[in-house]
Tab-separated table of C-alpha atoms in Angstrom:
chain	number	residue	atom	x	y	z
A	17	MET	CA	155.272	-124.161	153.151
A	18	PRO	CA	156.985	-124.847	156.485
A	19	THR	CA	158.933	-121.975	157.977
A	20	SER	CA	161.417	-123.861	160.164
A	21	SER	CA	165.129	-123.569	159.524
A	22	HIS	CA	165.400	-127.204	158.440
A	23	LEU	CA	165.980	-128.428	154.918
A	24	LEU	CA	162.938	-130.413	153.807
A	25	ARG	CA	163.225	-133.283	151.344
A	26	TRP	CA	160.084	-135.214	150.568
A	27	SER	CA	159.060	-137.784	147.963
A	28	THR	CA	156.053	-139.943	147.237
A	29	GLU	CA	158.544	-142.825	147.296
A	30	MET	CA	158.494	-142.451	151.083
A	31	LEU	CA	154.817	-143.456	151.174
A	32	PRO	CA	153.277	-146.943	151.075
A	33	GLU	CA	152.458	-147.690	147.446
A	34	ARG	CA	148.847	-148.619	148.118
A	35	ALA	CA	148.007	-145.288	149.755
A	36	ARG	CA	150.579	-143.184	147.950
A	37	PHE	CA	148.373	-140.742	146.096
A	38	SER	CA	145.783	-140.239	148.835
A	39	ALA	CA	148.544	-139.555	151.348
A	40	LEU	CA	150.202	-137.187	148.894
A	41	ARG	CA	147.012	-135.255	148.376
A	42	GLU	CA	145.667	-135.205	151.917
A	43	GLU	CA	148.704	-135.194	154.162
A	44	PHE	CA	151.344	-133.342	152.183
A	45	ALA	CA	150.129	-131.276	149.245
A	46	ARG	CA	147.285	-129.543	151.061
A	47	GLN	CA	149.126	-129.041	154.332
A	48	ASN	CA	152.608	-128.166	153.072
A	49	LEU	CA	152.287	-127.007	149.471
A	50	ALA	CA	148.869	-125.364	149.971
A	51	LEU	CA	147.706	-127.048	146.765
A	52	ASP	CA	145.390	-129.726	145.486
A	53	VAL	CA	146.934	-132.318	143.196
A	54	ILE	CA	145.271	-134.254	140.365
A	55	ASP	CA	147.212	-137.239	139.079
A	56	HIS	CA	147.646	-137.628	135.302
A	57	SER	CA	150.362	-140.287	135.441
A	58	GLY	CA	148.101	-143.267	134.887
A	59	GLY	CA	148.193	-144.307	138.517
A	60	ARG	CA	151.970	-144.146	139.084
A	61	PRO	CA	152.511	-140.649	140.493
A	62	ARG	CA	155.873	-139.456	141.732
A	63	ILE	CA	156.565	-136.071	143.221
A	64	ASP	CA	159.874	-135.004	144.786
A	65	VAL	CA	160.058	-131.757	146.739
A	66	THR	CA	162.965	-129.859	148.272
A	67	TYR	CA	162.282	-126.787	150.380
A	68	LEU	CA	164.799	-124.542	152.127
A	69	PRO	CA	163.781	-121.482	154.186
A	70	LEU	CA	166.397	-118.705	154.203
A	71	GLY	CA	165.146	-116.082	156.581
A	72	THR	CA	162.429	-114.152	154.761
A	73	VAL	CA	163.143	-116.017	151.501
A	74	GLY	CA	162.131	-119.569	150.583
A	75	VAL	CA	163.668	-121.811	147.920
A	76	CYS	CA	161.823	-124.779	146.484
A	77	GLY	CA	162.448	-127.434	143.847
A	78	LEU	CA	159.657	-129.682	142.589
A	79	VAL	CA	159.835	-132.605	140.147
A	80	ALA	CA	156.660	-134.426	139.148
A	81	THR	CA	155.189	-136.978	136.789
A	82	PRO	CA	152.180	-135.690	134.748
A	83	ALA	CA	149.968	-133.880	137.249
A	84	GLU	CA	147.820	-130.828	137.867
A	85	PHE	CA	148.483	-128.500	140.803
A	86	ILE	CA	145.645	-126.204	141.824
A	87	ARG	CA	145.673	-123.438	144.426
A	88	HIS	CA	142.103	-122.531	145.333
A	89	GLU	CA	140.853	-119.567	147.340
A	90	ARG	CA	140.761	-121.737	150.472
A	91	HIS	CA	144.519	-122.286	150.209
A	92	LEU	CA	145.459	-118.616	150.193
A	93	LYS	CA	145.248	-117.587	153.840
A	94	ASN	CA	148.962	-118.230	154.488
A	95	SER	CA	150.299	-117.190	151.082
A	96	SER	CA	149.257	-113.545	150.862
A	97	ASP	CA	151.838	-110.784	150.486
A	98	GLN	CA	154.327	-113.095	148.768
A	99	PHE	CA	155.727	-113.209	145.263
A	100	GLY	CA	157.183	-116.312	143.675
A	101	LEU	CA	159.473	-116.460	140.653
A	102	ASN	CA	159.138	-119.837	138.949
A	103	ILE	CA	161.947	-121.077	136.689
A	104	ILE	CA	160.947	-123.941	134.409
A	105	ASP	CA	163.596	-126.652	134.273
A	106	THR	CA	161.656	-129.188	132.167
A	107	GLY	CA	158.273	-128.738	130.608
A	108	PRO	CA	156.265	-127.424	128.989
A	109	LEU	CA	154.078	-126.285	131.885
A	110	GLN	CA	150.677	-124.698	131.423
A	111	PHE	CA	149.793	-121.896	133.856
A	112	ALA	CA	146.253	-120.610	134.335
A	113	TYR	CA	146.675	-117.474	136.399
A	114	ALA	CA	145.174	-114.009	136.804
A	115	GLY	CA	142.547	-114.704	134.174
A	116	GLN	CA	145.043	-115.807	131.523
A	117	GLU	CA	146.508	-119.084	130.321
A	118	ARG	CA	150.124	-119.327	129.215
A	119	VAL	CA	152.553	-122.095	128.343
A	120	TYR	CA	156.133	-121.841	129.582
A	121	ASP	CA	158.962	-123.845	128.079
A	122	ALA	CA	162.175	-124.996	129.736
A	123	GLY	CA	164.515	-122.114	130.552
A	124	SER	CA	161.810	-119.469	130.888
A	125	ALA	CA	160.369	-118.071	134.090
A	126	CYS	CA	157.310	-116.245	135.386
A	127	LEU	CA	156.395	-114.153	138.396
A	128	ILE	CA	153.255	-114.974	140.377
A	129	ASP	CA	151.447	-113.434	143.312
A	130	ARG	CA	150.995	-116.290	145.776
A	131	GLY	CA	147.871	-114.626	147.120
A	132	ARG	CA	145.920	-115.476	143.944
A	133	PRO	CA	144.428	-118.751	142.676
A	134	LEU	CA	146.637	-120.733	140.321
A	135	ARG	CA	146.517	-123.853	138.168
A	136	VAL	CA	149.645	-125.506	136.774
A	137	PHE	CA	149.489	-128.542	134.494
A	138	GLY	CA	152.426	-130.570	133.257
A	139	PRO	CA	151.032	-132.943	130.621
A	140	ARG	CA	154.370	-134.728	130.299
A	141	GLY	CA	155.550	-134.103	133.826
A	142	GLY	CA	158.100	-131.458	134.579
A	143	SER	CA	160.341	-129.785	137.095
A	144	VAL	CA	160.473	-126.269	138.407
A	145	ARG	CA	162.606	-124.294	140.829
A	146	PHE	CA	161.259	-121.190	142.487
A	147	VAL	CA	162.108	-118.563	145.033
A	148	ILE	CA	159.510	-116.980	147.325
A	149	VAL	CA	159.933	-113.480	148.793
A	150	HIS	CA	157.815	-111.049	150.763
A	151	ALA	CA	156.011	-108.598	148.520
A	152	SER	CA	157.297	-105.585	150.463
A	153	ALA	CA	160.924	-106.712	150.050
A	154	LEU	CA	160.584	-107.091	146.281
A	155	LYS	CA	158.700	-103.804	145.942
A	156	SER	CA	161.592	-102.013	147.643
A	157	LEU	CA	163.794	-103.012	144.685
A	158	VAL	CA	161.381	-103.377	141.748
A	159	ALA	CA	158.773	-100.783	140.805
A	160	HIS	CA	155.255	-102.233	140.485
A	161	PRO	CA	156.139	-105.944	140.234
A	162	GLU	CA	152.414	-106.672	140.054
A	163	ASP	CA	152.506	-105.365	136.482
A	164	LEU	CA	154.840	-108.242	135.579
A	165	LEU	CA	152.649	-111.049	136.897
A	166	GLY	CA	152.326	-113.971	134.499
A	167	ARG	CA	154.600	-112.516	131.836
A	168	ALA	CA	157.305	-114.820	130.541
A	169	VAL	CA	160.802	-113.899	131.688
A	170	ARG	CA	163.075	-115.006	128.882
A	171	PRO	CA	166.462	-116.644	129.480
A	172	GLY	CA	169.332	-114.247	130.094
A	173	PRO	CA	172.607	-113.957	132.037
A	174	VAL	CA	171.038	-112.868	135.338
A	175	LEU	CA	168.265	-115.467	135.183
A	176	SER	CA	170.962	-118.089	134.580
A	177	LEU	CA	172.832	-116.869	137.662
A	178	LEU	CA	169.668	-117.080	139.742
A	179	ASP	CA	168.823	-120.537	138.437
A	180	GLY	CA	172.354	-121.770	139.111
A	181	TYR	CA	172.139	-120.433	142.650
A	182	LEU	CA	168.788	-122.175	143.224
A	183	ARG	CA	170.090	-125.390	141.699
A	184	SER	CA	173.036	-125.465	144.109
A	185	LEU	CA	170.794	-124.746	147.109
A	186	THR	CA	168.256	-127.469	146.301
A	187	SER	CA	171.108	-129.998	146.055
A	188	LEU	CA	172.425	-129.272	149.575
A	189	GLU	CA	172.577	-132.118	152.061
A	190	ASP	CA	172.318	-129.841	155.104
A	191	PRO	CA	170.920	-126.341	155.561
A	192	PRO	CA	173.327	-123.400	155.901
A	193	SER	CA	173.864	-121.732	159.259
A	194	PRO	CA	171.307	-119.051	160.197
A	195	GLY	CA	173.750	-116.226	159.460
A	196	LEU	CA	174.702	-117.623	156.076
A	197	ALA	CA	171.061	-118.415	155.282
A	198	SER	CA	170.132	-114.779	155.825
A	199	THR	CA	172.959	-113.617	153.528
A	200	ILE	CA	171.934	-116.086	150.824
A	201	GLY	CA	168.356	-114.877	151.127
A	202	VAL	CA	169.469	-111.301	150.437
A	203	HIS	CA	171.482	-112.453	147.416
A	204	LEU	CA	168.470	-114.302	145.993
A	205	LEU	CA	166.242	-111.272	146.481
A	206	ASP	CA	168.820	-109.152	144.637
A	207	LEU	CA	169.016	-111.648	141.768
A	208	MET	CA	165.248	-111.795	141.541
A	209	ALA	CA	165.114	-107.997	141.347
A	210	ALA	CA	167.895	-107.888	138.754
A	211	THR	CA	166.031	-110.476	136.662
A	212	LEU	CA	162.775	-108.502	136.707
A	213	GLY	CA	164.339	-105.050	136.392
A	214	PRO	CA	165.354	-103.037	139.474
A	215	THR	CA	164.616	-99.397	140.030
A	216	ALA	CA	167.368	-96.910	139.210
A	217	GLU	CA	168.028	-96.455	142.918
A	218	ALA	CA	168.350	-100.191	143.519
A	219	ALA	CA	170.338	-101.144	140.395
A	220	ASN	CA	173.781	-100.572	141.905
A	221	ILE	CA	172.809	-102.216	145.183
A	222	VAL	CA	171.636	-105.495	143.623
A	223	THR	CA	174.624	-105.586	141.253
A	224	ASP	CA	177.247	-104.985	143.956
A	225	ARG	CA	175.570	-107.345	146.399
A	226	GLY	CA	173.580	-110.277	145.009
A	227	VAL	CA	174.734	-110.359	141.398
A	228	LYS	CA	178.386	-110.084	142.381
A	229	ALA	CA	178.029	-112.921	144.910
A	230	ALA	CA	176.259	-115.121	142.368
A	231	ARG	CA	178.980	-114.533	139.779
A	232	LEU	CA	181.677	-115.472	142.278
A	233	ARG	CA	179.758	-118.638	143.150
A	234	ALA	CA	179.460	-119.461	139.438
A	235	ILE	CA	183.217	-118.972	138.946
A	236	LEU	CA	184.076	-121.306	141.820
A	237	GLU	CA	181.571	-123.896	140.607
A	238	GLU	CA	183.111	-123.774	137.151
A	239	VAL	CA	186.533	-124.407	138.696
A	240	ALA	CA	185.112	-127.296	140.740
A	241	ARG	CA	183.472	-128.769	137.647
A	242	ARG	CA	186.389	-128.534	135.228
A	243	PHE	CA	189.566	-128.614	137.332
A	244	SER	CA	190.666	-132.006	135.983
A	245	ASP	CA	190.971	-130.630	132.446
A	246	PRO	CA	194.721	-129.956	131.993
A	247	ASN	CA	193.943	-127.166	129.507
A	248	PHE	CA	191.463	-125.395	131.778
A	249	ASP	CA	192.485	-121.795	132.432
A	250	LEU	CA	191.219	-118.345	133.315
A	251	ASP	CA	190.084	-117.675	129.746
A	252	ASN	CA	187.856	-120.758	129.885
A	253	VAL	CA	186.089	-119.481	132.998
A	254	ALA	CA	185.647	-115.983	131.622
A	255	GLY	CA	184.346	-117.302	128.306
A	256	ALA	CA	181.930	-119.785	129.877
A	257	LEU	CA	180.356	-117.120	132.092
A	258	GLY	CA	180.499	-114.223	129.654
A	259	LEU	CA	182.846	-112.195	131.847
A	260	SER	CA	186.175	-110.498	131.224
A	261	ARG	CA	189.428	-111.976	132.522
A	262	ARG	CA	190.004	-108.923	134.678
A	263	TYR	CA	186.536	-109.080	136.233
A	264	VAL	CA	187.013	-112.749	137.135
A	265	GLN	CA	190.366	-111.932	138.709
A	266	LYS	CA	188.839	-109.030	140.623
A	267	LEU	CA	186.050	-111.191	142.050
A	268	LEU	CA	188.515	-113.870	143.124
A	269	GLU	CA	190.695	-111.276	144.852
A	270	GLY	CA	187.956	-111.005	147.442
A	271	THR	CA	188.506	-114.655	148.415
A	272	GLY	CA	192.175	-114.071	149.182
A	273	LYS	CA	193.234	-116.555	146.483
A	274	SER	CA	194.032	-116.227	142.806
A	275	PHE	CA	192.496	-118.341	140.062
A	276	THR	CA	195.686	-120.432	139.946
A	277	GLU	CA	195.520	-121.084	143.684
A	278	HIS	CA	191.862	-122.115	143.562
A	279	LEU	CA	192.556	-124.442	140.644
A	280	ALA	CA	195.607	-126.025	142.259
A	281	GLY	CA	193.741	-126.449	145.532
A	282	ARG	CA	190.942	-128.378	143.861
A	283	ARG	CA	193.389	-130.623	142.033
A	284	LEU	CA	195.433	-131.353	145.140
A	285	GLU	CA	192.395	-132.147	147.289
A	286	ARG	CA	191.106	-134.533	144.659
A	287	ALA	CA	194.523	-136.182	144.408
A	288	PHE	CA	194.614	-136.611	148.193
A	289	ALA	CA	191.168	-138.210	148.105
A	290	MET	CA	192.207	-140.632	145.371
A	291	LEU	CA	195.423	-141.577	147.146
A	292	THR	CA	193.486	-142.501	150.309
A	293	ASP	CA	190.609	-144.296	148.574
A	294	PRO	CA	190.978	-148.088	148.233
A	295	ARG	CA	189.180	-147.966	144.905
A	296	HIS	CA	192.122	-146.071	143.416
A	297	LEU	CA	195.001	-148.013	144.940
A	298	HIS	CA	195.601	-149.752	141.618
A	299	LEU	CA	196.477	-146.417	139.986
A	300	ALA	CA	200.066	-145.236	139.842
A	301	ILE	CA	200.785	-141.829	141.347
A	302	VAL	CA	201.613	-140.464	137.903
A	303	ASP	CA	198.158	-141.589	136.703
A	304	ILE	CA	196.498	-139.783	139.593
A	305	ALA	CA	198.496	-136.628	138.874
A	306	PHE	CA	197.332	-136.640	135.274
A	307	ALA	CA	193.757	-137.557	136.241
A	308	VAL	CA	193.373	-134.447	138.396
A	309	GLY	CA	194.772	-132.108	135.755
A	310	PHE	CA	198.508	-131.837	136.415
A	311	GLY	CA	200.716	-132.096	133.350
A	312	ASP	CA	204.018	-132.505	135.154
A	313	VAL	CA	204.589	-135.100	137.880
A	314	SER	CA	207.528	-133.286	139.489
A	315	HIS	CA	205.432	-130.145	139.821
A	316	PHE	CA	202.595	-132.210	141.299
A	317	ASN	CA	204.900	-133.805	143.873
A	318	ARG	CA	206.297	-130.430	144.975
A	319	MET	CA	202.887	-128.811	145.330
A	320	PHE	CA	201.421	-131.831	147.106
A	321	ARG	CA	204.197	-131.862	149.709
A	322	ARG	CA	203.929	-128.115	150.194
A	323	ARG	CA	200.174	-128.418	150.749
A	324	PHE	CA	200.009	-131.536	152.940
A	325	ALA	CA	203.534	-131.755	154.410
A	326	GLU	CA	203.747	-135.291	153.058
A	327	THR	CA	204.657	-136.862	149.727
A	328	PRO	CA	202.043	-138.577	147.566
A	329	SER	CA	203.947	-141.841	147.942
A	330	GLY	CA	203.908	-141.445	151.730
A	331	VAL	CA	200.142	-140.989	151.805
A	332	ARG	CA	199.719	-143.912	149.415
A	333	ALA	CA	201.984	-146.186	151.498
A	334	ALA	CA	199.952	-145.481	154.637
A	335	SER	CA	196.739	-146.328	152.793
A	336	ILE	CA	198.085	-149.584	151.373
A	337	LYS	CA	199.400	-150.713	154.747
A	338	ARG	CA	196.088	-150.003	156.413
A	339	GLU	CA	194.146	-151.782	153.674
A	340	ARG	CA	196.149	-154.941	154.246
A	341	SER	CA	195.572	-154.926	157.985
A	342	ASP	CA	191.932	-153.830	158.196
A	343	SER	CA	188.698	-155.606	157.426
A	344	PRO	CA	186.889	-154.076	154.426
A	345	PRO	CA	183.938	-152.469	156.294
A	346	ASN	CA	186.273	-150.409	158.485
A	347	LEU	CA	188.914	-149.631	155.889
A	348	LEU	CA	188.282	-145.960	155.202
A	349	ARG	CA	187.827	-145.170	158.883
A	350	HIS	CA	191.169	-146.699	159.781
A	351	ILE	CA	193.034	-145.166	156.863
A	352	GLY	CA	192.411	-141.878	158.611
A	353	THR	CA	193.958	-143.271	161.806
A	354	ARG	CA	197.071	-144.392	159.939
A	355	ILE	CA	197.454	-141.085	158.155
A	356	ARG	CA	197.144	-139.269	161.457
A	357	SER	CA	200.382	-140.931	162.493
A	358	GLY	CA	202.068	-138.732	159.874
A	359	SER	CA	202.010	-134.952	159.729
A	360	SER	CA	199.505	-132.874	161.680
A	361	ASP	CA	198.515	-131.050	158.478
A	362	VAL	CA	197.494	-134.330	156.848
A	363	GLU	CA	195.629	-135.288	160.023
A	364	ASN	CA	193.646	-132.058	160.076
A	365	ARG	CA	192.627	-132.337	156.457
A	366	TYR	CA	191.867	-136.047	156.144
A	367	ASP	CA	188.251	-136.322	157.317
A	368	THR	CA	187.030	-133.175	155.591
A	369	ILE	CA	188.577	-134.056	152.252
A	370	ARG	CA	187.458	-137.669	152.359
A	371	ASN	CA	183.844	-136.865	153.210
A	372	ARG	CA	183.577	-134.059	150.694
A	373	LEU	CA	185.451	-135.408	147.684
A	374	CYS	CA	185.599	-139.210	147.683
A	375	PRO	CA	183.161	-140.497	145.008
């Protein structure tokens, strides 16, 4: 795999159809994946790969039509002294590894030594996410990980945290900064160790560092996913993640905001985005308030003005006026200009909110 700091996204759909499989096999799989590929799709192969290096840790997601991936001895020169934990998203996938053959179903995982030959076959296609770490780093947290090679790691709370973390990373549009990438890499190593079983000396370290960070990320993602539900509350988050109310509150204290503040922030940002999006100009402000999860319009108006130093109707009026005066291709760009004629707080927030939240 490449070791640059850039996020790699690659797909067979990028290749000319006539030479698609030969280019996949010769120019990408052997050079970048260190694998040979045998097509079992009936001549219509598709493989999508995402790879993100995070310091000494690598994260990869791979989705494929029916195919066979084979790592021969000749592929191993650059893969020694690395472990990989594979999490099966869709399957089943058949692994021939270390003299044994095993079938792994969706939701399970397995540890491999990347310095050994491997054959993986997905008879119905499949997808897998995996994290790659240096052997010495994992051995500092897990005693004799080589004894776990090939064994199925069954679904559990920590494996779910790790998988959720990997899922969010492989969906990024841009790579994190080098400093953040290094921190994320440490968190993933901790989660990998916690999944496999850390030593007694390392147990508290991985829990207080990587596991704690992953739980906080999961809490914030749950808020981002369900904020528009008017009945969504702290108990829902705690129940969904198998945590206590108090533990959720304690983790959020580290962000400097309470659960209520995070929830309100998400709702208000989404409301702002809807009010400045031409596709939602037909909606009344009360409809937008309800759509983002507020149950009381007066409360929504007060919080919106406190957050953006402008009323919802003021933001809406600026958007409508700009829509009438602009040509359609430049509409969203010029809405920002019009809004900037209002408060400085609205001006500072406009571009970020629009780019991040507008559907």
